[in-house]
CSV table of N, CA and C in Angstrom, one decimal:
chain,number,residue,atom,x,y,z
A,1,MET,N,25.9,15.6,-21.0
A,1,MET,CA,27.1,16.3,-20.6
A,1,MET,C,27.3,16.5,-18.9
A,2,GLY,N,28.2,15.9,-18.4
A,2,GLY,CA,28.2,15.6,-17.2
A,2,GLY,C,27.6,14.3,-16.7
A,3,ASP,N,26.8,13.9,-17.0
A,3,ASP,CA,26.1,11.9,-16.9
A,3,ASP,C,27.7,11.4,-16.2
A,4,PHE,N,26.7,10.3,-15.5
A,4,PHE,CA,27.8,9.5,-15.6
A,4,PHE,C,27.9,8.2,-16.0
A,5,VAL,N,28.4,7.7,-16.8
A,5,VAL,CA,28.2,6.2,-17.6
A,5,VAL,C,29.2,5.3,-17.8
A,6,ALA,N,28.7,4.2,-17.9
A,6,ALA,CA,29.6,2.7,-17.8
A,6,ALA,C,29.9,2.7,-19.1
A,7,TYR,N,30.8,2.3,-19.6
A,7,TYR,CA,31.0,1.9,-20.9
A,7,TYR,C,32.0,0.6,-20.5
A,8,GLY,N,31.4,-0.8,-20.5
A,8,GLY,CA,31.9,-2.2,-20.4
A,8,GLY,C,32.2,-2.3,-18.8
A,9,LYS,N,33.3,-2.6,-18.3
A,9,LYS,CA,33.7,-2.4,-17.2
A,9,LYS,C,34.5,-1.3,-16.4
A,10,LEU,N,34.0,-0.4,-17.5
A,10,LEU,CA,34.6,0.8,-17.5
A,10,LEU,C,33.9,1.9,-16.9
A,11,SER,N,33.5,3.1,-15.6
A,11,SER,CA,33.2,4.2,-15.8
A,11,SER,C,33.9,5.4,-15.9
A,12,GLY,N,33.2,6.3,-16.4
A,12,GLY,CA,33.3,8.0,-16.5
A,12,GLY,C,32.4,9.0,-16.3
A,13,GLU,N,32.7,10.0,-17.2
A,13,GLU,CA,31.6,10.8,-17.4
A,13,GLU,C,31.8,11.3,-18.5
A,14,ILE,N,30.6,11.6,-19.5
A,14,ILE,CA,30.4,12.4,-20.5
A,14,ILE,C,30.9,13.7,-20.5
A,15,VAL,N,31.8,14.0,-21.5
A,15,VAL,CA,32.3,15.8,-21.6
A,15,VAL,C,32.5,16.4,-22.4
A,16,ALA,N,31.5,16.0,-24.1
A,16,ALA,CA,31.8,16.1,-24.7
A,16,ALA,C,30.6,15.1,-26.0
A,17,VAL,N,29.9,16.1,-26.7
A,17,VAL,CA,29.3,15.0,-27.3
A,17,VAL,C,29.3,15.9,-28.8
A,18,SER,N,29.8,14.9,-30.2
A,18,SER,CA,30.0,15.6,-31.7
A,18,SER,C,29.9,14.7,-32.5
A,19,THR,N,28.9,14.5,-32.9
A,19,THR,CA,28.7,14.0,-34.4
A,19,THR,C,28.0,12.3,-34.3
A,20,GLY,N,27.4,12.9,-33.1
A,20,GLY,CA,26.8,11.2,-32.4
A,20,GLY,C,28.2,10.0,-31.9
A,21,LEU,N,29.2,10.9,-31.6
A,21,LEU,CA,29.8,10.6,-30.4
A,21,LEU,C,30.1,11.6,-29.2
A,22,TYR,N,30.1,10.2,-28.1
A,22,TYR,CA,30.2,10.4,-26.9
A,22,TYR,C,31.5,11.2,-26.7
A,23,SER,N,32.4,11.9,-26.1
A,23,SER,CA,33.4,11.7,-25.1
A,23,SER,C,33.3,11.1,-24.1
A,24,VAL,N,34.2,10.3,-23.4
A,24,VAL,CA,34.0,10.3,-22.0
A,24,VAL,C,35.4,10.1,-21.5
A,25,ALA,N,35.5,11.2,-20.3
A,25,ALA,CA,36.6,11.2,-19.5
A,25,ALA,C,36.4,9.9,-18.6
A,26,LEU,N,37.7,8.8,-18.7
A,26,LEU,CA,37.2,7.6,-18.0
A,26,LEU,C,38.1,7.9,-16.6
A,27,GLU,N,37.7,7.1,-15.4
A,27,GLU,CA,38.1,7.4,-14.3
A,27,GLU,C,39.4,7.0,-13.6
A,28,ASN,N,40.1,6.1,-14.9
A,28,ASN,CA,41.7,6.2,-15.1
A,28,ASN,C,42.4,7.1,-15.7
A,29,GLY,N,41.6,8.2,-15.9
A,29,GLY,CA,42.5,9.3,-16.6
A,29,GLY,C,42.2,9.3,-18.3
A,30,LEU,N,41.6,8.3,-18.8
A,30,LEU,CA,41.7,8.4,-20.0
A,30,LEU,C,40.4,8.8,-20.6
A,31,LYS,N,40.4,9.8,-22.1
A,31,LYS,CA,39.4,9.7,-22.9
A,31,LYS,C,38.9,8.7,-23.8
A,32,ILE,N,37.7,8.6,-23.8
A,32,ILE,CA,37.7,7.4,-25.6
A,32,ILE,C,36.2,8.3,-25.9
A,33,LYS,N,36.4,7.9,-27.2
A,33,LYS,CA,34.6,8.3,-28.0
A,33,LYS,C,34.1,7.2,-28.3
A,34,VAL,N,32.7,7.1,-27.8
A,34,VAL,CA,32.0,5.8,-27.9
A,34,VAL,C,30.4,6.3,-28.5
A,35,LYS,N,29.8,5.7,-29.2
A,35,LYS,CA,28.7,5.6,-29.3
A,35,LYS,C,27.7,5.6,-28.5
A,36,ALA,N,26.4,6.2,-28.5
A,36,ALA,CA,25.1,6.5,-27.3
A,36,ALA,C,25.2,5.2,-26.8
A,37,GLU,N,24.9,4.1,-28.1
A,37,GLU,CA,24.4,2.6,-27.8
A,37,GLU,C,25.2,1.8,-26.8
A,38,ALA,N,26.4,2.2,-27.0
A,38,ALA,CA,27.6,1.1,-26.0
A,38,ALA,C,27.3,2.0,-24.6
A,39,LEU,N,26.8,2.9,-23.9
A,39,LEU,CA,26.7,3.6,-23.0
A,39,LEU,C,25.7,3.2,-21.8
A,40,LYS,N,25.9,2.9,-20.8
A,40,LYS,CA,25.1,3.0,-19.8
A,40,LYS,C,24.4,4.0,-18.7
A,41,LEU,N,23.8,4.6,-18.2
A,41,LEU,CA,23.5,5.4,-17.8
A,41,LEU,C,23.9,5.3,-16.3
A,42,LYS,N,24.3,5.6,-15.3
A,42,LYS,CA,24.8,5.2,-13.8
A,42,LYS,C,24.6,6.4,-13.6
A,43,PRO,N,24.3,6.2,-11.7
A,43,PRO,CA,23.9,7.1,-10.6
A,43,PRO,C,25.2,8.0,-10.8
A,44,LYS,N,25.3,9.3,-10.7
A,44,LYS,CA,26.7,9.8,-10.3
A,44,LYS,C,27.0,9.7,-8.6
A,45,PRO,N,28.9,9.6,-8.8
A,45,PRO,CA,29.0,8.8,-7.7
A,45,PRO,C,29.3,10.0,-6.4
A,46,LYS,N,28.5,9.5,-5.4
A,46,LYS,CA,29.1,10.7,-3.9
A,46,LYS,C,30.5,10.9,-4.4
A,47,ALA,N,30.3,12.4,-4.3
A,47,ALA,CA,32.2,12.3,-3.9
A,47,ALA,C,32.1,12.4,-2.8
A,48,PRO,N,33.8,11.8,-1.9
A,48,PRO,CA,33.9,11.6,-0.7
A,48,PRO,C,34.2,13.0,0.4
A,49,SER,N,33.7,12.8,1.2
A,49,SER,CA,33.1,14.2,2.0
A,49,SER,C,35.2,14.4,2.4
A,50,PRO,N,35.7,15.2,2.4
A,50,PRO,CA,36.5,15.7,2.8
A,50,PRO,C,37.1,15.3,4.6
A,51,GLN,N,38.0,14.5,4.4
A,51,GLN,CA,38.2,14.3,5.7
A,51,GLN,C,39.3,15.1,6.4
A,52,VAL,N,39.2,16.0,7.4
A,52,VAL,CA,40.5,16.9,7.7
A,52,VAL,C,41.1,16.4,9.1
A,53,GLN,N,41.8,16.0,9.1
A,53,GLN,CA,42.4,16.1,10.2
A,53,GLN,C,43.5,17.4,10.8
A,54,ILE,N,43.3,18.0,12.0
A,54,ILE,CA,44.3,18.7,12.5
A,54,ILE,C,45.0,17.6,13.6
A,55,LYS,N,46.7,18.5,13.0
A,55,LYS,CA,47.7,17.7,14.2
A,55,LYS,C,48.0,18.5,14.8
A,56,GLN,N,48.2,18.4,16.3
A,56,GLN,CA,48.5,19.4,16.8
A,56,GLN,C,50.1,19.3,17.4
A,57,LYS,N,51.2,19.8,17.5
A,57,LYS,CA,52.6,19.4,18.3
A,57,LYS,C,51.8,19.3,19.8
A,58,PRO,N,52.6,18.8,20.0
A,58,PRO,CA,52.2,18.4,21.7
A,58,PRO,C,53.3,19.7,22.3
A,59,GLN,N,52.3,20.5,23.3
A,59,GLN,CA,52.7,21.6,24.0
A,59,GLN,C,54.2,21.5,25.2
A,60,ALA,N,55.5,21.6,24.8
A,60,ALA,CA,56.3,21.6,25.9
A,60,ALA,C,56.3,22.4,26.4
A,61,LYS,N,56.1,21.8,27.7
A,61,LYS,CA,56.3,22.6,29.1
A,61,LYS,C,57.3,22.8,29.8
A,62,GLY,N,58.2,22.8,28.6
A,62,GLY,CA,59.5,23.1,29.6
A,62,GLY,C,59.8,24.4,30.5
A,63,GLN,N,60.7,24.5,31.4
A,63,GLN,CA,61.5,25.8,32.3
A,63,GLN,C,62.8,25.8,32.3
A,64,MET,N,63.6,26.7,32.3
A,64,MET,CA,64.9,27.2,32.4
A,64,MET,C,65.3,27.2,33.6
A,65,ARG,N,64.8,26.9,34.7
A,65,ARG,CA,65.1,27.1,36.3
A,65,ARG,C,64.8,25.9,36.6
A,66,LEU,N,65.5,25.2,37.6
A,66,LEU,CA,64.9,23.8,38.3
A,66,LEU,C,65.5,24.1,39.3
A,67,ASP,N,64.6,24.1,40.7
A,67,ASP,CA,65.0,24.0,41.9
A,67,ASP,C,65.2,23.3,42.8
A,68,LEU,N,66.3,22.5,43.1
A,68,LEU,CA,66.6,21.0,44.1
A,68,LEU,C,66.4,21.5,45.4
A,69,CYS,N,66.7,22.3,45.6
A,69,CYS,CA,66.9,22.6,47.5
A,69,CYS,C,66.0,21.8,48.1
A,70,GLY,N,66.5,21.6,49.1
A,70,GLY,CA,65.6,20.7,50.0
A,70,GLY,C,65.3,18.9,50.0
A,71,LEU,N,65.2,18.5,48.6
A,71,LEU,CA,65.4,17.2,48.0
A,71,LEU,C,66.3,16.5,48.7
A,72,ASP,N,65.9,15.4,48.8
A,72,ASP,CA,66.8,13.9,48.7
A,72,ASP,C,67.5,14.0,47.4
A,73,THR,N,68.8,13.3,47.7
A,73,THR,CA,69.8,13.0,46.4
A,73,THR,C,68.8,12.0,45.0
A,74,GLN,N,68.3,10.9,45.1
A,74,GLN,CA,67.6,10.4,44.3
A,74,GLN,C,66.6,11.1,44.1
A,75,GLU,N,65.6,11.7,44.7
A,75,GLU,CA,64.1,12.6,43.9
A,75,GLU,C,64.7,13.8,43.4
A,76,ALA,N,66.0,14.6,43.9
A,76,ALA,CA,66.2,15.6,43.0
A,76,ALA,C,66.3,14.9,41.7
A,77,LEU,N,67.3,13.8,41.6
A,77,LEU,CA,68.0,13.5,40.2
A,77,LEU,C,66.9,13.1,39.5
A,78,GLU,N,65.4,12.5,40.0
A,78,GLU,CA,64.8,12.2,39.0
A,78,GLU,C,64.1,13.4,38.5
A,79,GLN,N,63.8,14.4,39.5
A,79,GLN,CA,63.2,15.7,38.9
A,79,GLN,C,64.1,16.6,37.5
A,80,ALA,N,65.4,16.2,38.0
A,80,ALA,CA,66.6,16.7,37.0
A,80,ALA,C,66.5,16.1,35.6
A,81,GLN,N,66.0,14.1,35.7
A,81,GLN,CA,65.8,13.7,34.6
A,81,GLN,C,64.5,14.1,34.1
A,82,ASP,N,63.4,14.4,34.7
A,82,ASP,CA,62.1,15.2,33.9
A,82,ASP,C,62.4,16.3,33.3
A,83,PHE,N,63.3,17.5,34.2
A,83,PHE,CA,63.6,18.6,33.8
A,83,PHE,C,64.5,18.9,32.2
A,84,LEU,N,65.2,18.0,31.9
A,84,LEU,CA,65.9,17.8,30.6
A,84,LEU,C,65.5,17.7,29.8
A,85,ALA,N,64.4,16.6,29.8
A,85,ALA,CA,63.9,16.0,29.1
A,85,ALA,C,62.5,17.0,28.5
A,86,ASN,N,62.1,17.6,29.5
A,86,ASN,CA,60.9,18.6,28.6
A,86,ASN,C,61.6,19.9,28.2
A,87,ALA,N,63.0,20.2,29.0
A,87,ALA,CA,63.6,21.3,28.1
A,87,ALA,C,64.3,20.8,26.8
A,88,LEU,N,64.6,19.9,26.8
A,88,LEU,CA,65.4,19.0,25.2
A,88,LEU,C,63.6,19.8,24.7
A,89,LEU,N,63.0,18.6,24.9
A,89,LEU,CA,61.7,18.6,24.0
A,89,LEU,C,61.2,20.5,23.6
A,90,ALA,N,61.5,21.2,24.6
A,90,ALA,CA,60.9,22.8,24.3
A,90,ALA,C,62.2,23.5,23.6
A,91,GLY,N,63.4,22.6,23.5
A,91,GLY,CA,64.5,23.3,22.4
A,91,GLY,C,65.4,24.4,23.1
A,92,PHE,N,65.2,24.5,24.4
A,92,PHE,CA,66.0,24.6,25.4
A,92,PHE,C,67.5,24.7,25.1
A,93,GLU,N,68.5,25.5,24.7
A,93,GLU,CA,70.0,24.9,24.7
A,93,GLU,C,70.7,25.1,26.0
A,94,GLU,N,70.2,25.7,26.7
A,94,GLU,CA,70.5,26.1,28.0
A,94,GLU,C,69.8,26.2,29.1
A,95,VAL,N,70.1,25.3,30.3
A,95,VAL,CA,68.9,25.3,31.3
A,95,VAL,C,70.2,26.1,32.5
A,96,LEU,N,69.5,26.1,33.6
A,96,LEU,CA,69.7,26.4,35.1
A,96,LEU,C,69.4,25.7,36.2
A,97,ILE,N,70.2,24.7,36.8
A,97,ILE,CA,69.5,23.7,38.0
A,97,ILE,C,70.4,24.5,39.4
A,98,VAL,N,69.4,24.9,40.7
A,98,VAL,CA,69.9,25.6,41.3
A,98,VAL,C,69.8,23.8,42.5
A,99,HIS,N,71.4,24.1,43.1
A,99,HIS,CA,70.7,22.7,44.3
A,99,HIS,C,71.0,23.1,45.7
A,100,GLY,N,71.7,24.3,45.5
A,100,GLY,CA,72.0,24.9,46.7
A,100,GLY,C,73.3,24.5,47.2
A,101,LYS,N,74.0,24.9,48.2
A,101,LYS,CA,75.0,25.4,48.6
A,101,LYS,C,75.5,24.1,49.8
A,102,GLY,N,74.5,24.3,50.9
A,102,GLY,CA,74.8,23.2,51.8
A,102,GLY,C,76.0,22.2,52.2
A,103,LYS,N,76.1,20.9,52.4
A,103,LYS,CA,77.4,20.3,52.5
A,103,LYS,C,77.9,19.7,50.9
A,104,GLY,N,77.6,19.9,50.2
A,104,GLY,CA,77.9,19.8,48.7
A,104,GLY,C,77.2,17.7,48.2
A,105,ILE,N,76.8,17.7,49.4
A,105,ILE,CA,76.1,16.0,48.7
A,105,ILE,C,75.3,16.4,47.2
A,106,LEU,N,74.4,16.8,47.5
A,106,LEU,CA,73.9,17.2,46.2
A,106,LEU,C,74.3,17.3,44.8
A,107,ARG,N,75.0,18.9,45.5
A,107,ARG,CA,75.7,19.3,44.2
A,107,ARG,C,76.8,18.2,43.2
A,108,SER,N,77.4,17.3,44.3
A,108,SER,CA,78.4,16.0,43.8
A,108,SER,C,77.8,15.2,43.1
A,109,ALA,N,76.6,14.7,43.5
A,109,ALA,CA,75.5,13.8,43.1
A,109,ALA,C,75.2,14.3,41.7
A,110,LEU,N,74.7,15.3,41.5
A,110,LEU,CA,73.9,16.2,40.5
A,110,LEU,C,75.2,16.3,39.4
A,111,ARG,N,76.6,16.4,39.7
A,111,ARG,CA,77.6,17.2,38.6
A,111,ARG,C,78.0,15.4,38.2
A,112,GLU,N,78.0,14.2,39.1
A,112,GLU,CA,78.6,13.0,38.7
A,112,GLU,C,77.6,12.4,37.4
A,113,TRP,N,76.1,12.9,37.9
A,113,TRP,CA,74.9,12.4,36.9
A,113,TRP,C,74.7,12.8,35.8
A,114,LEU,N,75.1,14.4,35.9
A,114,LEU,CA,75.7,15.7,34.7
A,114,LEU,C,76.9,15.3,33.5
A,115,LYS,N,77.8,14.4,34.2
A,115,LYS,CA,78.5,14.1,33.6
A,115,LYS,C,78.4,12.6,32.8
A,116,LYS,N,77.2,11.8,32.9
A,116,LYS,CA,76.9,10.8,32.5
A,116,LYS,C,75.8,10.9,31.8
A,117,HIS,N,75.3,12.1,31.6
A,117,HIS,CA,74.1,12.0,30.6
A,117,HIS,C,74.2,12.1,28.9
A,118,PRO,N,73.4,11.5,28.4
A,118,PRO,CA,73.8,11.6,26.7
A,118,PRO,C,73.7,12.7,26.1
A,119,LYS,N,73.0,13.6,26.6
A,119,LYS,CA,72.3,15.3,26.2
A,119,LYS,C,73.0,16.1,27.0
A,120,VAL,N,74.1,15.9,27.7
A,120,VAL,CA,74.1,17.4,28.3
A,120,VAL,C,75.5,17.8,27.6
A,121,LEU,N,76.0,18.8,26.9
A,121,LEU,CA,77.2,19.1,26.2
A,121,LEU,C,78.1,19.4,26.7
A,122,ASP,N,78.2,20.1,28.4
A,122,ASP,CA,78.8,21.0,29.1
A,122,ASP,C,78.0,21.3,30.2
A,123,PHE,N,78.8,21.7,31.3
A,123,PHE,CA,78.2,22.3,32.5
A,123,PHE,C,79.1,23.1,33.2
A,124,SER,N,78.8,24.3,34.1
A,124,SER,CA,79.5,24.4,35.0
A,124,SER,C,79.3,25.1,35.9
A,125,ASP,N,79.9,26.1,37.1
A,125,ASP,CA,78.9,27.1,38.2
A,125,ASP,C,78.4,27.9,37.5
A,126,ALA,N,77.6,28.3,38.2
A,126,ALA,CA,76.7,29.4,37.6
A,126,ALA,C,77.5,30.6,38.1
A,127,PRO,N,76.8,31.7,37.5
A,127,PRO,CA,77.3,33.1,37.6
A,127,PRO,C,77.1,33.7,39.2
A,128,TYR,N,77.6,34.4,39.6
A,128,TYR,CA,77.3,34.6,41.2
A,128,TYR,C,75.8,35.2,41.3
A,129,ASN,N,75.5,36.1,39.9
A,129,ASN,CA,74.0,36.8,40.0
A,129,ASN,C,72.9,35.4,39.8
A,130,LEU,N,73.4,34.1,39.9
A,130,LEU,CA,72.5,33.2,39.5
A,130,LEU,C,72.7,32.0,40.8
A,131,GLY,N,73.7,32.3,41.5
A,131,GLY,CA,73.1,31.1,42.4
A,131,GLY,C,74.8,30.7,42.8
A,132,GLY,N,75.9,31.3,42.2
A,132,GLY,CA,77.4,30.7,42.0
A,132,GLY,C,77.3,29.1,41.9
A,133,SER,N,78.3,28.8,42.8
A,133,SER,CA,78.6,27.4,43.0
A,133,SER,C,77.4,26.9,43.5
A,134,GLY,N,76.3,26.9,43.9
A,134,GLY,CA,74.8,26.8,44.6
A,134,GLY,C,74.1,26.4,43.6
A,135,ALA,N,74.7,26.6,42.0
A,135,ALA,CA,73.9,26.2,41.1
A,135,ALA,C,74.6,25.4,39.8
A,136,GLN,N,74.2,25.1,38.8
A,136,GLN,CA,74.7,24.3,37.5
A,136,GLN,C,74.1,25.3,36.6
A,137,VAL,N,74.7,25.5,35.4
A,137,VAL,CA,74.7,26.3,33.7
A,137,VAL,C,75.0,24.9,33.1
A,138,VAL,N,73.3,24.0,32.6
A,138,VAL,CA,74.1,22.9,32.0
A,138,VAL,C,73.5,23.2,30.6
A,139,LYS,N,74.3,22.9,29.6
A,139,LYS,CA,74.0,23.3,28.1
A,139,LYS,C,73.9,21.5,27.5
A,140,ILE,N,72.7,21.7,26.7
A,140,ILE,CA,72.3,20.6,26.4
A,140,ILE,C,71.9,20.9,25.0
């Protein structure tokens, strides 16, 4: 019982013995009954060592607020692109982008860029306590 045997080209394990016949559970899932003379003893195959793989989701490093004050337009838009990508990965639905008031150049450029962004659902001036017209609440 428990020995590994070959029967022609088939292999399996002896699971029972009765009245001179050996019951062999074959590797293909079938069971056969054969005489001892038809079997050849084989070394027991080594069980494959279990392969453990741990997959970890990348940690999203999204923040809910981006401050662009003092940056030139090109640099600000590049940072806004990275910021929105990380916010989307983090699963945020709404973020705040602060651009300041100044002359309104950065505000205009940011608003034009947000209009064209495929993942931006809506945006508007932030409430007074979050920056008012110097910031945009962006829904993504």
